[in-house]
JSON list of C-alpha atoms in Angstrom, two decimals:
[
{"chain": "X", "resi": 1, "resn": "UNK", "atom": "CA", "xyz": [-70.32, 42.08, 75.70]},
{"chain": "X", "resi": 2, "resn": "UNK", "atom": "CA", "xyz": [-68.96, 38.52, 77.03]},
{"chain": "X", "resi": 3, "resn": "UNK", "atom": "CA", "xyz": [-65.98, 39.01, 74.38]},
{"chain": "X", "resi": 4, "resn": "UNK", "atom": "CA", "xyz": [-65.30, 42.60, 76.36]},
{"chain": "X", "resi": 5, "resn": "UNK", "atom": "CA", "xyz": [-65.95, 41.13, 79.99]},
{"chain": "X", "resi": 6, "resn": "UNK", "atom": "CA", "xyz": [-63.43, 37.96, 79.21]},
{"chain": "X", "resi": 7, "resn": "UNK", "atom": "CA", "xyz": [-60.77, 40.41, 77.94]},
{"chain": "X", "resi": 8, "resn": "UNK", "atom": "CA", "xyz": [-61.00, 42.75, 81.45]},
{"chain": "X", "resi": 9, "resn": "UNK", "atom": "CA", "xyz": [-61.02, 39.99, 83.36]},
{"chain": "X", "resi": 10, "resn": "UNK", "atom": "CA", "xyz": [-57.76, 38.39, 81.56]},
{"chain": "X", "resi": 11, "resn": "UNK", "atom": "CA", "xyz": [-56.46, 42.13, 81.65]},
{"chain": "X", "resi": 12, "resn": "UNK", "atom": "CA", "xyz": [-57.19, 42.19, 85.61]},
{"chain": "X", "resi": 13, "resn": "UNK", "atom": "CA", "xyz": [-55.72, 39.68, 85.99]},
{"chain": "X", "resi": 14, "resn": "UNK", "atom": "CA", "xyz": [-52.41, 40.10, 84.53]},
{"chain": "X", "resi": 15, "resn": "UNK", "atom": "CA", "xyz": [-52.33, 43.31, 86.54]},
{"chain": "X", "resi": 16, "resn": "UNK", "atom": "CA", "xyz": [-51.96, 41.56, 89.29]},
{"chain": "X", "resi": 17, "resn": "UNK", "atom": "CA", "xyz": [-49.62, 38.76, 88.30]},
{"chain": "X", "resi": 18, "resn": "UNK", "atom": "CA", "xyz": [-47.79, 41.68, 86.90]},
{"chain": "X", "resi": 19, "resn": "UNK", "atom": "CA", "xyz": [-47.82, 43.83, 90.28]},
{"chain": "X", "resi": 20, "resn": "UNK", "atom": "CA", "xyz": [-46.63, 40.61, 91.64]},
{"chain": "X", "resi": 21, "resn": "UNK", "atom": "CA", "xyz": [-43.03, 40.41, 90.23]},
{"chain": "X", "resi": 22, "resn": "UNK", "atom": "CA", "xyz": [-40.49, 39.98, 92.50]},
{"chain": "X", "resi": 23, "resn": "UNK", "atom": "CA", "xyz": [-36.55, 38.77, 92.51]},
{"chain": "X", "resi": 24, "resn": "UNK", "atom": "CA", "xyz": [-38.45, 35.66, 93.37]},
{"chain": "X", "resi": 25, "resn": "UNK", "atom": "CA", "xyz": [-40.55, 35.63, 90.83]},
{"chain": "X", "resi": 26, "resn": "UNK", "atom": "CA", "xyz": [-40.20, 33.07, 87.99]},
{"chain": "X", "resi": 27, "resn": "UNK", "atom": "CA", "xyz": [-37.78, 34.57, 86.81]},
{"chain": "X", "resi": 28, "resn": "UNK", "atom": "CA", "xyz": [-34.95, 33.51, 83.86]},
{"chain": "X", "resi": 29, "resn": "UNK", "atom": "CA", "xyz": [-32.35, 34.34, 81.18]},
{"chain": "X", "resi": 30, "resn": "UNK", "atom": "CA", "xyz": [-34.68, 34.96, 78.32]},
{"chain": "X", "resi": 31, "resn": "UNK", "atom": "CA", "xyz": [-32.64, 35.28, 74.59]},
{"chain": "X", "resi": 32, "resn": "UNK", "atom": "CA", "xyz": [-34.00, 38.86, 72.94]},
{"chain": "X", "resi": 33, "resn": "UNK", "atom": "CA", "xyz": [-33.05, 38.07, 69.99]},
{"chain": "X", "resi": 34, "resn": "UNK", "atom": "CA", "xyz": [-34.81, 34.80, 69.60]},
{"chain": "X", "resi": 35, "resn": "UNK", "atom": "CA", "xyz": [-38.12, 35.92, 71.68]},
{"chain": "X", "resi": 36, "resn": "UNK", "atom": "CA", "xyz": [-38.41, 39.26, 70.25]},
{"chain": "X", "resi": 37, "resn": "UNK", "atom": "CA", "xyz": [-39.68, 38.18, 66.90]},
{"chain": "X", "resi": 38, "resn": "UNK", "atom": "CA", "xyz": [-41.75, 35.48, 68.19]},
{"chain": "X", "resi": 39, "resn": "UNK", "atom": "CA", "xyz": [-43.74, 37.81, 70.54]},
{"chain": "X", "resi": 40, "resn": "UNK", "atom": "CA", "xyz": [-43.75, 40.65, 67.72]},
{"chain": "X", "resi": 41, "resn": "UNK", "atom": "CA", "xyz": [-45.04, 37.89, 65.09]},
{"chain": "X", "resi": 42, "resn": "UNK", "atom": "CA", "xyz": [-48.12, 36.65, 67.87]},
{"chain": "X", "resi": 43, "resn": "UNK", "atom": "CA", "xyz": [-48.67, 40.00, 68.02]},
{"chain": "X", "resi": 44, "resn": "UNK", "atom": "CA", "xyz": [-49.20, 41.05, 64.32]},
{"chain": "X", "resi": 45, "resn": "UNK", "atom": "CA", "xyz": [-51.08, 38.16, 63.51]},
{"chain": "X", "resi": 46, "resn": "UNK", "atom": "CA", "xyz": [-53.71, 39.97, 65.82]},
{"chain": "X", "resi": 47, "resn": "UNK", "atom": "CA", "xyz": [-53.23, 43.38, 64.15]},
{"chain": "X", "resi": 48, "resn": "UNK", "atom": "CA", "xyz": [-54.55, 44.58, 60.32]},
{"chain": "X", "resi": 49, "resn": "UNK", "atom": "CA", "xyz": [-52.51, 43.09, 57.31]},
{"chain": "X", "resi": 50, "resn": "UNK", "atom": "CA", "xyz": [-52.55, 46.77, 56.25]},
{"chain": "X", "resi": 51, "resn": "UNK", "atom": "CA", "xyz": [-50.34, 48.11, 58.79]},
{"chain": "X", "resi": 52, "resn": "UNK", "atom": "CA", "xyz": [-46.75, 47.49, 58.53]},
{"chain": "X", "resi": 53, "resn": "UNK", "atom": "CA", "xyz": [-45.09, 46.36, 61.96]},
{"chain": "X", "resi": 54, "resn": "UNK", "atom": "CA", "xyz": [-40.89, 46.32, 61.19]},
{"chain": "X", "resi": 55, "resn": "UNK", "atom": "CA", "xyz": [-39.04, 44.79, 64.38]},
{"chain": "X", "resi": 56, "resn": "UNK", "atom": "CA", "xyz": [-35.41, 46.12, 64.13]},
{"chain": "X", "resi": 57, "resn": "UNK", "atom": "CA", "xyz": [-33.04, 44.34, 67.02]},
{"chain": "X", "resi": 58, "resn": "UNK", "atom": "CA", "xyz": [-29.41, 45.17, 67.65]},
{"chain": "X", "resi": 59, "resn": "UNK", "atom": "CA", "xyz": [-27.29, 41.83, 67.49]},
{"chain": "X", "resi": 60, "resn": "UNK", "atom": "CA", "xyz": [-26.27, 42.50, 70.39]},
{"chain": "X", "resi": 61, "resn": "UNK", "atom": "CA", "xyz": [-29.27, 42.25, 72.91]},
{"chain": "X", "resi": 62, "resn": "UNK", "atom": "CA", "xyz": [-28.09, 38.93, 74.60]},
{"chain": "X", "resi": 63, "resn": "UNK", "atom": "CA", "xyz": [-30.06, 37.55, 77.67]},
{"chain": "X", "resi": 64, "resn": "UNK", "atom": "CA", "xyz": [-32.25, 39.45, 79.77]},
{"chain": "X", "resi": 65, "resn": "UNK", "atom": "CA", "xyz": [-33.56, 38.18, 83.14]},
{"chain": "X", "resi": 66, "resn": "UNK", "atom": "CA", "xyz": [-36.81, 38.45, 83.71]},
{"chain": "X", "resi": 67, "resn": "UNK", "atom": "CA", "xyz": [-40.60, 36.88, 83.89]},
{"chain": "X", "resi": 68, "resn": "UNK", "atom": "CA", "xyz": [-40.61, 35.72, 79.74]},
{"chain": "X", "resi": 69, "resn": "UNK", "atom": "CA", "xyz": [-44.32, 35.25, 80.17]},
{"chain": "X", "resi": 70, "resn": "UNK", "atom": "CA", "xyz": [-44.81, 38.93, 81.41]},
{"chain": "X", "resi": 71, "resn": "UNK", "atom": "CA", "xyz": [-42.45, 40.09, 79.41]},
{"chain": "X", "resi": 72, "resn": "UNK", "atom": "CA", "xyz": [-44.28, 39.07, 75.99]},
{"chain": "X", "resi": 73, "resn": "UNK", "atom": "CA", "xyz": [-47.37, 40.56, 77.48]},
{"chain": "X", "resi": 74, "resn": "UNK", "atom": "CA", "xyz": [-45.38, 43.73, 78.02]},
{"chain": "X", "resi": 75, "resn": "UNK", "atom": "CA", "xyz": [-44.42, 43.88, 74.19]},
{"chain": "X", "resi": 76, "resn": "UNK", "atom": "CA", "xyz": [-48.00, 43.23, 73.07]},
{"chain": "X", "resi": 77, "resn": "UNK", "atom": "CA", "xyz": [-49.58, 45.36, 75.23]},
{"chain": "X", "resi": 78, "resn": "UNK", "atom": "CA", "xyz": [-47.22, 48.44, 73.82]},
{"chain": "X", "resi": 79, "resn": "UNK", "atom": "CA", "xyz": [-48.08, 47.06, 70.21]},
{"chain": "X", "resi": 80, "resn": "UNK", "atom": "CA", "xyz": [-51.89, 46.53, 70.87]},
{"chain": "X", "resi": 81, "resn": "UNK", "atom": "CA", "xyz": [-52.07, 50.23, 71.69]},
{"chain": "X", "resi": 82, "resn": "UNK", "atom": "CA", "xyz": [-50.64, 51.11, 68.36]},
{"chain": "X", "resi": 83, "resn": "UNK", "atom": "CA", "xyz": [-53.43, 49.38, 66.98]},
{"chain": "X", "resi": 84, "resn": "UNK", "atom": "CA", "xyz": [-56.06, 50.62, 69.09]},
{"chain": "X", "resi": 85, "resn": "UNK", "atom": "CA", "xyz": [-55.13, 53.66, 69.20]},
{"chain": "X", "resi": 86, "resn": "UNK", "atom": "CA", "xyz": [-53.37, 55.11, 66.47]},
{"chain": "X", "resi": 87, "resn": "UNK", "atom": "CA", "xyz": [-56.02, 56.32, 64.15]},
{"chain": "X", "resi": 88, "resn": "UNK", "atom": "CA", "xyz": [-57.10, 55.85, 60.56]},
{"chain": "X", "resi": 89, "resn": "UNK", "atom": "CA", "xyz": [-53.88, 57.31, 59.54]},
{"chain": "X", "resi": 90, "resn": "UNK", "atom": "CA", "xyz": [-51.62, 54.68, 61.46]},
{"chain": "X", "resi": 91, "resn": "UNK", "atom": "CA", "xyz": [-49.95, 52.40, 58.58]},
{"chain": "X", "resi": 92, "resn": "UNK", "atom": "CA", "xyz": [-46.80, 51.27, 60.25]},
{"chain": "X", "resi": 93, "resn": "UNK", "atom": "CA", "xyz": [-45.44, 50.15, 63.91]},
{"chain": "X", "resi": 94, "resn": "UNK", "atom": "CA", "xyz": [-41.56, 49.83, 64.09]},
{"chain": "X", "resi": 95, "resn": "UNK", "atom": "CA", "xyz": [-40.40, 47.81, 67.05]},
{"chain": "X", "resi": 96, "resn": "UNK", "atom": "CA", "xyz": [-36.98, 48.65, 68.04]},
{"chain": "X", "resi": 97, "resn": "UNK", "atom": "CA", "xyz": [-34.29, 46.85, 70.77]},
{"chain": "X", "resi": 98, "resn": "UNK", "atom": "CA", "xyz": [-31.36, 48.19, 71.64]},
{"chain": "X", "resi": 99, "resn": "UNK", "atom": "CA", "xyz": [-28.82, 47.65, 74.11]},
{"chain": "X", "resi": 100, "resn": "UNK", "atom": "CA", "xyz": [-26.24, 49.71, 76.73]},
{"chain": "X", "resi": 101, "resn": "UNK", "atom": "CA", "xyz": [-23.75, 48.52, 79.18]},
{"chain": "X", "resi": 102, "resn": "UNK", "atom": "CA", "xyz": [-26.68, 48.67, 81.52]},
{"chain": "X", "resi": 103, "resn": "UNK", "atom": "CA", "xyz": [-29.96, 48.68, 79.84]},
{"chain": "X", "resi": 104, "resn": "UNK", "atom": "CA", "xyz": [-32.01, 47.37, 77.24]},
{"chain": "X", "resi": 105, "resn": "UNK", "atom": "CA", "xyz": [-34.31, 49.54, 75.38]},
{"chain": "X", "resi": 106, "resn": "UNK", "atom": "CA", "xyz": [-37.53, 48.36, 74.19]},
{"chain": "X", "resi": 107, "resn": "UNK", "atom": "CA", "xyz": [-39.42, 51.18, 71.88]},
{"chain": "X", "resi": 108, "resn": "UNK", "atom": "CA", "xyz": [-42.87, 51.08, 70.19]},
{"chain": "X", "resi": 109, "resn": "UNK", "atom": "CA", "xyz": [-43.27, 54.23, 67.54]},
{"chain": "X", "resi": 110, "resn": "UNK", "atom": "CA", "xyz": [-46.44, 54.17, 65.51]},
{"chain": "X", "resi": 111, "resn": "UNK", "atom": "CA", "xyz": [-46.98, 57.48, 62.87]},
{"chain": "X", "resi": 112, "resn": "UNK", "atom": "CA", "xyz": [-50.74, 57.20, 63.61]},
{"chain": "X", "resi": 113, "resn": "UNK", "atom": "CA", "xyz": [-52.57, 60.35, 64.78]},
{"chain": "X", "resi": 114, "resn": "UNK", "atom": "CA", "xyz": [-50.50, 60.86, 67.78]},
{"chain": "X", "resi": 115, "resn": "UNK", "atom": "CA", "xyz": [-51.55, 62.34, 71.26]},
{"chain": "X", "resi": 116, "resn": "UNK", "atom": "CA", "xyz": [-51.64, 65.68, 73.46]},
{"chain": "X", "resi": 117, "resn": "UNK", "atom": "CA", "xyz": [-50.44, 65.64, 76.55]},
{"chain": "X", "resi": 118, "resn": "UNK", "atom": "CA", "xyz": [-53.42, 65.79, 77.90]},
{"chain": "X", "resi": 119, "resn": "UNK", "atom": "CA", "xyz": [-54.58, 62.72, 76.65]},
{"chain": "X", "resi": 120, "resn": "UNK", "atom": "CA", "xyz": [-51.40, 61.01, 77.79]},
{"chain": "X", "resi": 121, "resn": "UNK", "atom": "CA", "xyz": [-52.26, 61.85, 80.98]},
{"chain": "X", "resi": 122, "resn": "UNK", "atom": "CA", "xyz": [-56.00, 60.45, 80.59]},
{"chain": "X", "resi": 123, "resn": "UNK", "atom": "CA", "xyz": [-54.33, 57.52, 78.80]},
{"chain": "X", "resi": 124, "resn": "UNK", "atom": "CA", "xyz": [-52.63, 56.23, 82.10]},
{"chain": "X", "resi": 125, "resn": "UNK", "atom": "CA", "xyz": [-55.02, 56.20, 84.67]},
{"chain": "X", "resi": 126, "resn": "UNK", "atom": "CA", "xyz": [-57.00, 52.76, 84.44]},
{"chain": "X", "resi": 127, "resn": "UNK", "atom": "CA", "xyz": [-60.00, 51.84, 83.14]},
{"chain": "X", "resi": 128, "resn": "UNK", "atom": "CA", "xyz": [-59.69, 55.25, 81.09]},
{"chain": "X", "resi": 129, "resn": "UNK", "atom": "CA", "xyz": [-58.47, 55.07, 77.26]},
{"chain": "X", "resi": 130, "resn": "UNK", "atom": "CA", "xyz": [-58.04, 58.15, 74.54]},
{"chain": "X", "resi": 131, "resn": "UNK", "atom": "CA", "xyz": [-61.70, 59.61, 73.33]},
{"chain": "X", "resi": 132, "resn": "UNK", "atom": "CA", "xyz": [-62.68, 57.64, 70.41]},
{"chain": "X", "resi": 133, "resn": "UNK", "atom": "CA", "xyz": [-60.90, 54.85, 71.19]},
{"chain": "X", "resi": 134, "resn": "UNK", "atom": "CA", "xyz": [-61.69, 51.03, 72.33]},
{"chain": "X", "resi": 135, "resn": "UNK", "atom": "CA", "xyz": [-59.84, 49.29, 75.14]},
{"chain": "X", "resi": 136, "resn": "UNK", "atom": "CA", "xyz": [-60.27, 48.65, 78.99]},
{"chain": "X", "resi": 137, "resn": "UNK", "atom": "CA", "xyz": [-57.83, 50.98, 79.69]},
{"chain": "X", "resi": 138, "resn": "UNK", "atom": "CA", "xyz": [-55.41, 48.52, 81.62]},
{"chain": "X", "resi": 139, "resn": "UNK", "atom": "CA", "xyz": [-52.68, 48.20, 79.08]},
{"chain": "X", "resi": 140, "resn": "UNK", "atom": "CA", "xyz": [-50.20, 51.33, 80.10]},
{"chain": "X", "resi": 141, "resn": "UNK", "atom": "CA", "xyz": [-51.14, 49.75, 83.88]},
{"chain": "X", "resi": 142, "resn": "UNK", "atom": "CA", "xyz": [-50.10, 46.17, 83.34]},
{"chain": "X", "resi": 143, "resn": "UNK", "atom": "CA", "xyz": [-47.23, 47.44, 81.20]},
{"chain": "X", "resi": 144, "resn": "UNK", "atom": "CA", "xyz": [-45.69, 49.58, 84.05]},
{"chain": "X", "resi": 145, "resn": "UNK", "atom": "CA", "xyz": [-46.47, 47.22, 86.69]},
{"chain": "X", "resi": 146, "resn": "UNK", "atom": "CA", "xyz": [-43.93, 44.61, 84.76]},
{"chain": "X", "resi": 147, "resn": "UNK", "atom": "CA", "xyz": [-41.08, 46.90, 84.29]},
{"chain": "X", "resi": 148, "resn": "UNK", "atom": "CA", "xyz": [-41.57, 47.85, 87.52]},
{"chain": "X", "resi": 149, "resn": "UNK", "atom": "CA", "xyz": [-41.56, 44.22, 88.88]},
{"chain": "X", "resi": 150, "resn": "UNK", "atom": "CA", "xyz": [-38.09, 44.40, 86.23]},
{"chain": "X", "resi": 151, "resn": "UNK", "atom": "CA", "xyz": [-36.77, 46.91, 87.95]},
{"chain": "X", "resi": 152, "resn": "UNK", "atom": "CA", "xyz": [-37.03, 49.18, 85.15]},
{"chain": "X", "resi": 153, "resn": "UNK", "atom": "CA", "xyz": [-38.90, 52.49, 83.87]},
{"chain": "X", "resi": 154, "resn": "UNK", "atom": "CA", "xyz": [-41.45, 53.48, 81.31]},
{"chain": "X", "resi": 155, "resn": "UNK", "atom": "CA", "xyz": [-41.72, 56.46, 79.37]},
{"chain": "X", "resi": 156, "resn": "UNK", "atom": "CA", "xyz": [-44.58, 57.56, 76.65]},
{"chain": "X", "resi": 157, "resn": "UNK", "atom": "CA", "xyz": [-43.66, 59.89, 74.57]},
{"chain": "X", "resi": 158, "resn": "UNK", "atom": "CA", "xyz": [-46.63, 62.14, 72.40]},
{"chain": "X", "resi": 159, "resn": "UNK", "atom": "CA", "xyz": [-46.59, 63.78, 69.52]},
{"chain": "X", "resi": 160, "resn": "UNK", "atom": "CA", "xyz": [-49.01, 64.75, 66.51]},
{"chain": "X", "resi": 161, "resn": "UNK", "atom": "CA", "xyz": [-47.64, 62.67, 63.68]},
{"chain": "X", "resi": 162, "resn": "UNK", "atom": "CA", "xyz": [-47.48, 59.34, 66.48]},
{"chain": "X", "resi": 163, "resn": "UNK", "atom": "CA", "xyz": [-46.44, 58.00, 69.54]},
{"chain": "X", "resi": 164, "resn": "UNK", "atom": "CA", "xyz": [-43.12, 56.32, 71.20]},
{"chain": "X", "resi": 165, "resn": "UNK", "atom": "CA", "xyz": [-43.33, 54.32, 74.40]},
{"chain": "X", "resi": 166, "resn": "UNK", "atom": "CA", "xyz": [-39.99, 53.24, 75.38]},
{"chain": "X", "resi": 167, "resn": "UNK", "atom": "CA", "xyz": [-39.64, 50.39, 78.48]},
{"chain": "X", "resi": 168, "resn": "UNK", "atom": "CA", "xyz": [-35.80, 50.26, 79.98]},
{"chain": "X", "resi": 169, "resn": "UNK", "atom": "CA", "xyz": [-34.75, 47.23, 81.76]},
{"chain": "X", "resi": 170, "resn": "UNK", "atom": "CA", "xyz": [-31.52, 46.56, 83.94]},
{"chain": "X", "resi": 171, "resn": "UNK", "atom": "CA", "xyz": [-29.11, 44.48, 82.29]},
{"chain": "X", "resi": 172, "resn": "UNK", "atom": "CA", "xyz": [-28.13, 42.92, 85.58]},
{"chain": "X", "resi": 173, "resn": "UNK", "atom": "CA", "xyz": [-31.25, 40.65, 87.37]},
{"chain": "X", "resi": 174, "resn": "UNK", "atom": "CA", "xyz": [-32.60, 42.85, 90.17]},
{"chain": "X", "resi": 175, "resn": "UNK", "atom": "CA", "xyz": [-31.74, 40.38, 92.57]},
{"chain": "X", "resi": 176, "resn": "UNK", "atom": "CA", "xyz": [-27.66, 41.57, 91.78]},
{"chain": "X", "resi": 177, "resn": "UNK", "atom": "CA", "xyz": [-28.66, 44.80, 92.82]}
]
């Protein structure tokens, strides 16, 4: 019970620190390519050894603006779900970054048992996960409220063999815009 009431009170609070991003937020050119695999790798050391996470990055990604710290949470939070959430049958996470003249896209696709659209829908309102599943239910929250503070969008994207949640950022720092 303490371990639960520490983890929605960290969660809490990095909805608000998230909700908080701004132009003038601490913002700065963060290299994909090198902080990618680092925040992927904190992440799986959390995860099972039996589920394979593959992070595939185009060469290209570059810099990024943006809150690094927030960021990271972000990516974990989208990979923590997978883990969570994806079932007995889930066995591998692939993390892929790509990038466009004026996005990056971040995706998280899992092959675990997958969702209805229904439960999507349950899925993003807080303090509510999928049935049968542990969690606060803050983790699609904090997620959107840092792309948001990015100036970017989220998408989830159900089916029933997995999930896909895809975050877009801007290219160019908000403040350009």
């Amino acid at each position: 019970a303490a371990r639960e009431t520490a983890d929605l009170s960290q969660k809490l609070l990095l909805l608000d620190r998230a909700k908080a991003i701004s132009p003038l937020s601490q913002m700065e050119d963060i290299d994909l390519n090198q902080a990618l695999p680092e925040w992927v790798e904190s992440a799986r050391a959390t995860g099972s050894s039996d589920i394979d996470i593959d992070l595939r990055i185009a060469a290209n990604l570059g810099a990024l603006h943006g809150d690094p710290t927030m960021l990271r949470e972000a990516v974990r939070n989208l990979i923590d779900n997978a883990l969570r959430h994806g079932g007995t049958s889930l066995s591998r996470i692939t993390i892929e970054a790509t990038r466009s003249a004026d996005h990056i896209a971040l995706s998280v696709i899992d092959n675990g048992v997958g969702m209805s659209p229904e439960e999507v829908l349950t899925a993003q309102e807080r303090f509510r996960s999928k049935s049968g599943s542990s969690g606060s239910g803050l983790g699609l929250a904090i997620i959107e409220a840092v792309v948001q503070g990015h100036g970017g969008g989220f998408r989830f994207m159900p089916s029933d063999t997995g999930t896909k949640a895809e975050i877009m950022l801007p290219t160019a720092p908000v403040s350009d815009w």
